[in-house]
């Protein structure tokens, strides 16, 4: 994020990093040492405050390192951001990318490529109407596919199929 913050046009773009993490102290030191003024660090916030932060955000970032493990995980923040109706820019490939793209809720940028991320942030910044549509699509997608009601219906369907004799398989050693 600091690499992106240094490169984007400074007028009007601010990055807010909320929460704790192993690298937080180092990141704060680096931002100070390099004079990166468009990044603010906040401590962990209560849940009700987090909702306000999401609502005030124009774009939410979901950035992870390029590791094979991350191709199969879905950070919970993706669902939180989509549920809040916020557009997403992500570097998380695999399942996460698929959800964001299927929903039309944001964009993907290759992990580890700061220049591509800067370009994506700048591009998305110029299209506030597109961001609003992405946010709305994300919210609708989460409500349709990942609400408690939708998940419960899928779970009941699976249980129903397993409970039927023809749905069972024999387990052998």
PDB file of C-alpha atoms in Angstrom:
ATOM      1  CA  UNK A   1       0.000   0.000   0.000  1.00  0.00           C
ATOM      2  CA  UNK A   2       2.834   2.397   0.787  1.00  0.00           C
ATOM      3  CA  UNK A   3       4.328   1.827  -2.661  1.00  0.00           C
ATOM      4  CA  UNK A   4       0.975   2.654  -4.234  1.00  0.00           C
ATOM      5  CA  UNK A   5       0.423   5.684  -2.004  1.00  0.00           C
ATOM      6  CA  UNK A   6       3.798   7.106  -3.031  1.00  0.00           C
ATOM      7  CA  UNK A   7       2.986   6.827  -6.732  1.00  0.00           C
ATOM      8  CA  UNK A   8      -0.640   7.941  -7.055  1.00  0.00           C
ATOM      9  CA  UNK A   9      -1.537  11.540  -7.648  1.00  0.00           C
ATOM     10  CA  UNK A  10      -1.750  12.870  -4.086  1.00  0.00           C
ATOM     11  CA  UNK A  11      -4.753  15.127  -4.607  1.00  0.00           C
ATOM     12  CA  UNK A  12      -7.779  13.552  -3.014  1.00  0.00           C
ATOM     13  CA  UNK A  13      -6.516  10.001  -2.584  1.00  0.00           C
ATOM     14  CA  UNK A  14      -5.981   8.853   0.981  1.00  0.00           C
ATOM     15  CA  UNK A  15      -5.258   5.361   2.188  1.00  0.00           C
ATOM     16  CA  UNK A  16      -6.596   4.291   5.561  1.00  0.00           C
ATOM     17  CA  UNK A  17      -5.057   1.202   7.126  1.00  0.00           C
ATOM     18  CA  UNK A  18      -7.186  -0.051   9.987  1.00  0.00           C
ATOM     19  CA  UNK A  19      -6.269  -2.709  12.514  1.00  0.00           C
ATOM     20  CA  UNK A  20      -3.271  -4.470  13.896  1.00  0.00           C
ATOM     21  CA  UNK A  21      -0.692  -6.611  12.220  1.00  0.00           C
ATOM     22  CA  UNK A  22       2.837  -7.867  12.526  1.00  0.00           C
ATOM     23  CA  UNK A  23       4.140  -5.250  10.080  1.00  0.00           C
ATOM     24  CA  UNK A  24       2.219  -2.241  11.387  1.00  0.00           C
ATOM     25  CA  UNK A  25       5.094  -0.625  13.306  1.00  0.00           C
ATOM     26  CA  UNK A  26       7.478  -1.069  10.364  1.00  0.00           C
ATOM     27  CA  UNK A  27       4.944   0.377   7.948  1.00  0.00           C
ATOM     28  CA  UNK A  28       4.342   3.407  10.156  1.00  0.00           C
ATOM     29  CA  UNK A  29       8.090   3.989  10.450  1.00  0.00           C
ATOM     30  CA  UNK A  30       8.546   3.693   6.705  1.00  0.00           C
ATOM     31  CA  UNK A  31       5.675   6.064   5.925  1.00  0.00           C
ATOM     32  CA  UNK A  32       7.177   8.624   8.285  1.00  0.00           C
ATOM     33  CA  UNK A  33      10.738   8.171   6.989  1.00  0.00           C
ATOM     34  CA  UNK A  34       9.666   8.450   3.344  1.00  0.00           C
ATOM     35  CA  UNK A  35       7.255  11.323   3.913  1.00  0.00           C
ATOM     36  CA  UNK A  36       4.229   9.401   2.676  1.00  0.00           C
ATOM     37  CA  UNK A  37       1.486  11.712   3.878  1.00  0.00           C
ATOM     38  CA  UNK A  38      -1.566  10.220   2.187  1.00  0.00           C
ATOM     39  CA  UNK A  39      -1.592   7.123   4.429  1.00  0.00           C
ATOM     40  CA  UNK A  40      -3.235   7.087   7.846  1.00  0.00           C
ATOM     41  CA  UNK A  41      -2.956   4.272  10.372  1.00  0.00           C
ATOM     42  CA  UNK A  42      -5.779   3.554  12.803  1.00  0.00           C
ATOM     43  CA  UNK A  43      -5.865   0.975  15.552  1.00  0.00           C
ATOM     44  CA  UNK A  44      -8.445  -1.798  15.500  1.00  0.00           C
ATOM     45  CA  UNK A  45     -11.966  -0.347  15.559  1.00  0.00           C
ATOM     46  CA  UNK A  46     -15.259  -1.578  17.050  1.00  0.00           C
ATOM     47  CA  UNK A  47     -17.599  -3.322  14.565  1.00  0.00           C
ATOM     48  CA  UNK A  48     -20.069  -0.423  14.409  1.00  0.00           C
ATOM     49  CA  UNK A  49     -17.238   1.962  13.583  1.00  0.00           C
ATOM     50  CA  UNK A  50     -15.940  -0.379  10.871  1.00  0.00           C
ATOM     51  CA  UNK A  51     -19.286  -0.111   9.072  1.00  0.00           C
ATOM     52  CA  UNK A  52     -18.922   3.681   9.082  1.00  0.00           C
ATOM     53  CA  UNK A  53     -15.392   3.399   7.710  1.00  0.00           C
ATOM     54  CA  UNK A  54     -16.574   1.165   4.867  1.00  0.00           C
ATOM     55  CA  UNK A  55     -19.409   3.565   4.072  1.00  0.00           C
ATOM     56  CA  UNK A  56     -16.953   6.457   3.829  1.00  0.00           C
ATOM     57  CA  UNK A  57     -14.598   4.544   1.512  1.00  0.00           C
ATOM     58  CA  UNK A  58     -14.598   5.021  -2.247  1.00  0.00           C
ATOM     59  CA  UNK A  59     -12.647   1.828  -2.903  1.00  0.00           C
ATOM     60  CA  UNK A  60     -11.582  -1.072  -0.692  1.00  0.00           C
ATOM     61  CA  UNK A  61      -8.324  -2.935  -1.215  1.00  0.00           C
ATOM     62  CA  UNK A  62      -7.806  -6.644  -0.596  1.00  0.00           C
ATOM     63  CA  UNK A  63      -4.093  -7.239  -1.039  1.00  0.00           C
ATOM     64  CA  UNK A  64      -2.212 -10.442  -0.262  1.00  0.00           C
ATOM     65  CA  UNK A  65       1.155 -11.814  -1.297  1.00  0.00           C
ATOM     66  CA  UNK A  66       1.340 -14.054  -4.338  1.00  0.00           C
ATOM     67  CA  UNK A  67       1.374 -17.429  -2.589  1.00  0.00           C
ATOM     68  CA  UNK A  68      -0.380 -20.610  -3.824  1.00  0.00           C
ATOM     69  CA  UNK A  69      -2.176 -20.873  -0.461  1.00  0.00           C
ATOM     70  CA  UNK A  70      -4.091 -17.672  -1.197  1.00  0.00           C
ATOM     71  CA  UNK A  71      -5.595 -19.145  -4.385  1.00  0.00           C
ATOM     72  CA  UNK A  72      -7.906 -21.272  -2.247  1.00  0.00           C
ATOM     73  CA  UNK A  73      -8.818 -18.867   0.552  1.00  0.00           C
ATOM     74  CA  UNK A  74     -11.394 -16.113   0.536  1.00  0.00           C
ATOM     75  CA  UNK A  75     -10.611 -13.243   2.909  1.00  0.00           C
ATOM     76  CA  UNK A  76     -13.722 -12.372   4.923  1.00  0.00           C
ATOM     77  CA  UNK A  77     -13.126  -8.717   4.061  1.00  0.00           C
ATOM     78  CA  UNK A  78     -14.322  -9.444   0.525  1.00  0.00           C
ATOM     79  CA  UNK A  79     -17.777 -10.335   1.838  1.00  0.00           C
ATOM     80  CA  UNK A  80     -17.754  -7.412   4.273  1.00  0.00           C
ATOM     81  CA  UNK A  81     -16.859  -4.927   1.531  1.00  0.00           C
ATOM     82  CA  UNK A  82     -19.410  -6.380  -0.881  1.00  0.00           C
ATOM     83  CA  UNK A  83     -22.092  -6.432   1.812  1.00  0.00           C
ATOM     84  CA  UNK A  84     -21.345  -2.775   2.500  1.00  0.00           C
ATOM     85  CA  UNK A  85     -21.776  -1.985  -1.182  1.00  0.00           C
ATOM     86  CA  UNK A  86     -18.149  -0.930  -1.659  1.00  0.00           C
ATOM     87  CA  UNK A  87     -16.151  -1.682  -4.811  1.00  0.00           C
ATOM     88  CA  UNK A  88     -13.037  -3.826  -4.451  1.00  0.00           C
ATOM     89  CA  UNK A  89      -9.582  -3.801  -5.965  1.00  0.00           C
ATOM     90  CA  UNK A  90      -7.868  -7.095  -5.202  1.00  0.00           C
ATOM     91  CA  UNK A  91      -4.583  -8.853  -5.854  1.00  0.00           C
ATOM     92  CA  UNK A  92      -5.878 -12.139  -4.452  1.00  0.00           C
ATOM     93  CA  UNK A  93      -6.078 -14.665  -7.264  1.00  0.00           C
ATOM     94  CA  UNK A  94      -8.104 -17.879  -7.379  1.00  0.00           C
ATOM     95  CA  UNK A  95     -11.433 -18.143  -5.547  1.00  0.00           C
ATOM     96  CA  UNK A  96     -11.401 -14.555  -4.305  1.00  0.00           C
ATOM     97  CA  UNK A  97     -10.785 -13.112  -7.736  1.00  0.00           C
ATOM     98  CA  UNK A  98     -13.516 -15.337  -9.155  1.00  0.00           C
ATOM     99  CA  UNK A  99     -16.092 -14.082  -6.665  1.00  0.00           C
ATOM    100  CA  UNK A 100     -15.233 -10.415  -7.233  1.00  0.00           C
ATOM    101  CA  UNK A 101     -15.301 -10.822 -11.017  1.00  0.00           C
ATOM    102  CA  UNK A 102     -18.491 -12.953 -11.129  1.00  0.00           C
ATOM    103  CA  UNK A 103     -20.208 -10.360  -8.997  1.00  0.00           C
ATOM    104  CA  UNK A 104     -18.918  -7.457 -11.084  1.00  0.00           C
ATOM    105  CA  UNK A 105     -17.923  -5.989  -7.712  1.00  0.00           C
ATOM    106  CA  UNK A 106     -14.461  -4.776  -8.560  1.00  0.00           C
ATOM    107  CA  UNK A 107     -11.228  -5.401 -10.368  1.00  0.00           C
ATOM    108  CA  UNK A 108      -8.177  -7.627 -10.156  1.00  0.00           C
ATOM    109  CA  UNK A 109      -4.586  -6.476 -10.377  1.00  0.00           C
ATOM    110  CA  UNK A 110      -1.637  -8.866 -10.517  1.00  0.00           C
ATOM    111  CA  UNK A 111      -0.077  -9.416  -7.086  1.00  0.00           C
ATOM    112  CA  UNK A 112       3.320  -7.891  -6.453  1.00  0.00           C
ATOM    113  CA  UNK A 113       3.023  -5.354  -9.274  1.00  0.00           C
ATOM    114  CA  UNK A 114       2.839  -1.897  -7.688  1.00  0.00           C
ATOM    115  CA  UNK A 115       2.722  -0.128 -11.064  1.00  0.00           C
ATOM    116  CA  UNK A 116      -0.327  -2.131 -12.147  1.00  0.00           C
ATOM    117  CA  UNK A 117      -2.023  -1.339  -8.827  1.00  0.00           C
ATOM    118  CA  UNK A 118      -1.292   2.373  -9.215  1.00  0.00           C
ATOM    119  CA  UNK A 119      -2.741   2.275 -12.724  1.00  0.00           C
ATOM    120  CA  UNK A 120      -5.842   0.444 -11.458  1.00  0.00           C
ATOM    121  CA  UNK A 121      -6.376   2.920  -8.592  1.00  0.00           C
ATOM    122  CA  UNK A 122      -5.964   5.896 -10.931  1.00  0.00           C
ATOM    123  CA  UNK A 123      -8.280   4.354 -13.523  1.00  0.00           C
ATOM    124  CA  UNK A 124     -10.981   3.518 -11.005  1.00  0.00           C
ATOM    125  CA  UNK A 125     -10.668   6.956  -9.458  1.00  0.00           C
ATOM    126  CA  UNK A 126     -11.670   8.546 -12.766  1.00  0.00           C
ATOM    127  CA  UNK A 127     -14.882   6.510 -12.917  1.00  0.00           C
ATOM    128  CA  UNK A 128     -16.985   7.173  -9.813  1.00  0.00           C
ATOM    129  CA  UNK A 129     -20.157   6.011 -11.577  1.00  0.00           C
ATOM    130  CA  UNK A 130     -18.498   2.695 -12.407  1.00  0.00           C
ATOM    131  CA  UNK A 131     -17.397   2.335  -8.781  1.00  0.00           C
ATOM    132  CA  UNK A 132     -20.969   2.908  -7.615  1.00  0.00           C
ATOM    133  CA  UNK A 133     -22.231   0.199  -9.981  1.00  0.00           C
ATOM    134  CA  UNK A 134     -19.544  -2.218  -8.773  1.00  0.00           C
ATOM    135  CA  UNK A 135     -20.521  -1.570  -5.172  1.00  0.00           C
ATOM    136  CA  UNK A 136     -24.195  -2.161  -5.901  1.00  0.00           C
ATOM    137  CA  UNK A 137     -23.486  -5.349  -7.851  1.00  0.00           C
ATOM    138  CA  UNK A 138     -21.329  -6.661  -5.027  1.00  0.00           C
ATOM    139  CA  UNK A 139     -24.048  -6.063  -2.481  1.00  0.00           C
ATOM    140  CA  UNK A 140     -26.684  -7.740  -4.652  1.00  0.00           C
ATOM    141  CA  UNK A 141     -24.381 -10.715  -5.271  1.00  0.00           C
ATOM    142  CA  UNK A 142     -23.699 -11.242  -1.570  1.00  0.00           C
ATOM    143  CA  UNK A 143     -27.396 -10.965  -0.719  1.00  0.00           C
ATOM    144  CA  UNK A 144     -28.297 -13.474  -3.429  1.00  0.00           C
ATOM    145  CA  UNK A 145     -25.514 -16.020  -2.932  1.00  0.00           C
ATOM    146  CA  UNK A 146     -24.032 -15.577   0.532  1.00  0.00           C
ATOM    147  CA  UNK A 147     -26.803 -14.360   2.806  1.00  0.00           C
ATOM    148  CA  UNK A 148     -27.701 -16.629   5.700  1.00  0.00           C
ATOM    149  CA  UNK A 149     -30.889 -17.564   3.875  1.00  0.00           C
ATOM    150  CA  UNK A 150     -29.035 -18.510   0.665  1.00  0.00           C
ATOM    151  CA  UNK A 151     -26.377 -20.470   2.553  1.00  0.00           C
ATOM    152  CA  UNK A 152     -29.001 -22.276   4.656  1.00  0.00           C
ATOM    153  CA  UNK A 153     -30.912 -23.266   1.510  1.00  0.00           C
ATOM    154  CA  UNK A 154     -27.741 -24.700  -0.054  1.00  0.00           C
ATOM    155  CA  UNK A 155     -26.898 -26.538   3.162  1.00  0.00           C
ATOM    156  CA  UNK A 156     -30.392 -28.061   3.351  1.00  0.00           C
ATOM    157  CA  UNK A 157     -30.118 -29.151  -0.265  1.00  0.00           C
ATOM    158  CA  UNK A 158     -26.817 -30.907   0.436  1.00  0.00           C
ATOM    159  CA  UNK A 159     -28.219 -32.583   3.553  1.00  0.00           C
ATOM    160  CA  UNK A 160     -31.271 -33.701   1.605  1.00  0.00           C
ATOM    161  CA  UNK A 161     -29.145 -35.294  -1.109  1.00  0.00           C
ATOM    162  CA  UNK A 162     -26.892 -37.048   1.420  1.00  0.00           C
ATOM    163  CA  UNK A 163     -29.848 -38.334   3.454  1.00  0.00           C
ATOM    164  CA  UNK A 164     -31.404 -40.088   0.434  1.00  0.00           C
ATOM    165  CA  UNK A 165     -30.161 -43.661  -0.041  1.00  0.00           C
ATOM    166  CA  UNK A 166     -29.095 -42.941  -3.632  1.00  0.00           C
ATOM    167  CA  UNK A 167     -27.054 -39.970  -2.374  1.00  0.00           C
ATOM    168  CA  UNK A 168     -24.889 -42.082  -0.110  1.00  0.00           C
ATOM    169  CA  UNK A 169     -21.621 -43.642  -1.111  1.00  0.00           C
ATOM    170  CA  UNK A 170     -19.904 -46.618   0.434  1.00  0.00           C
ATOM    171  CA  UNK A 171     -16.710 -45.882   2.312  1.00  0.00           C
ATOM    172  CA  UNK A 172     -14.045 -48.544   2.075  1.00  0.00           C
ATOM    173  CA  UNK A 173     -10.630 -48.829   3.599  1.00  0.00           C
TER     174      UNK A 173
END
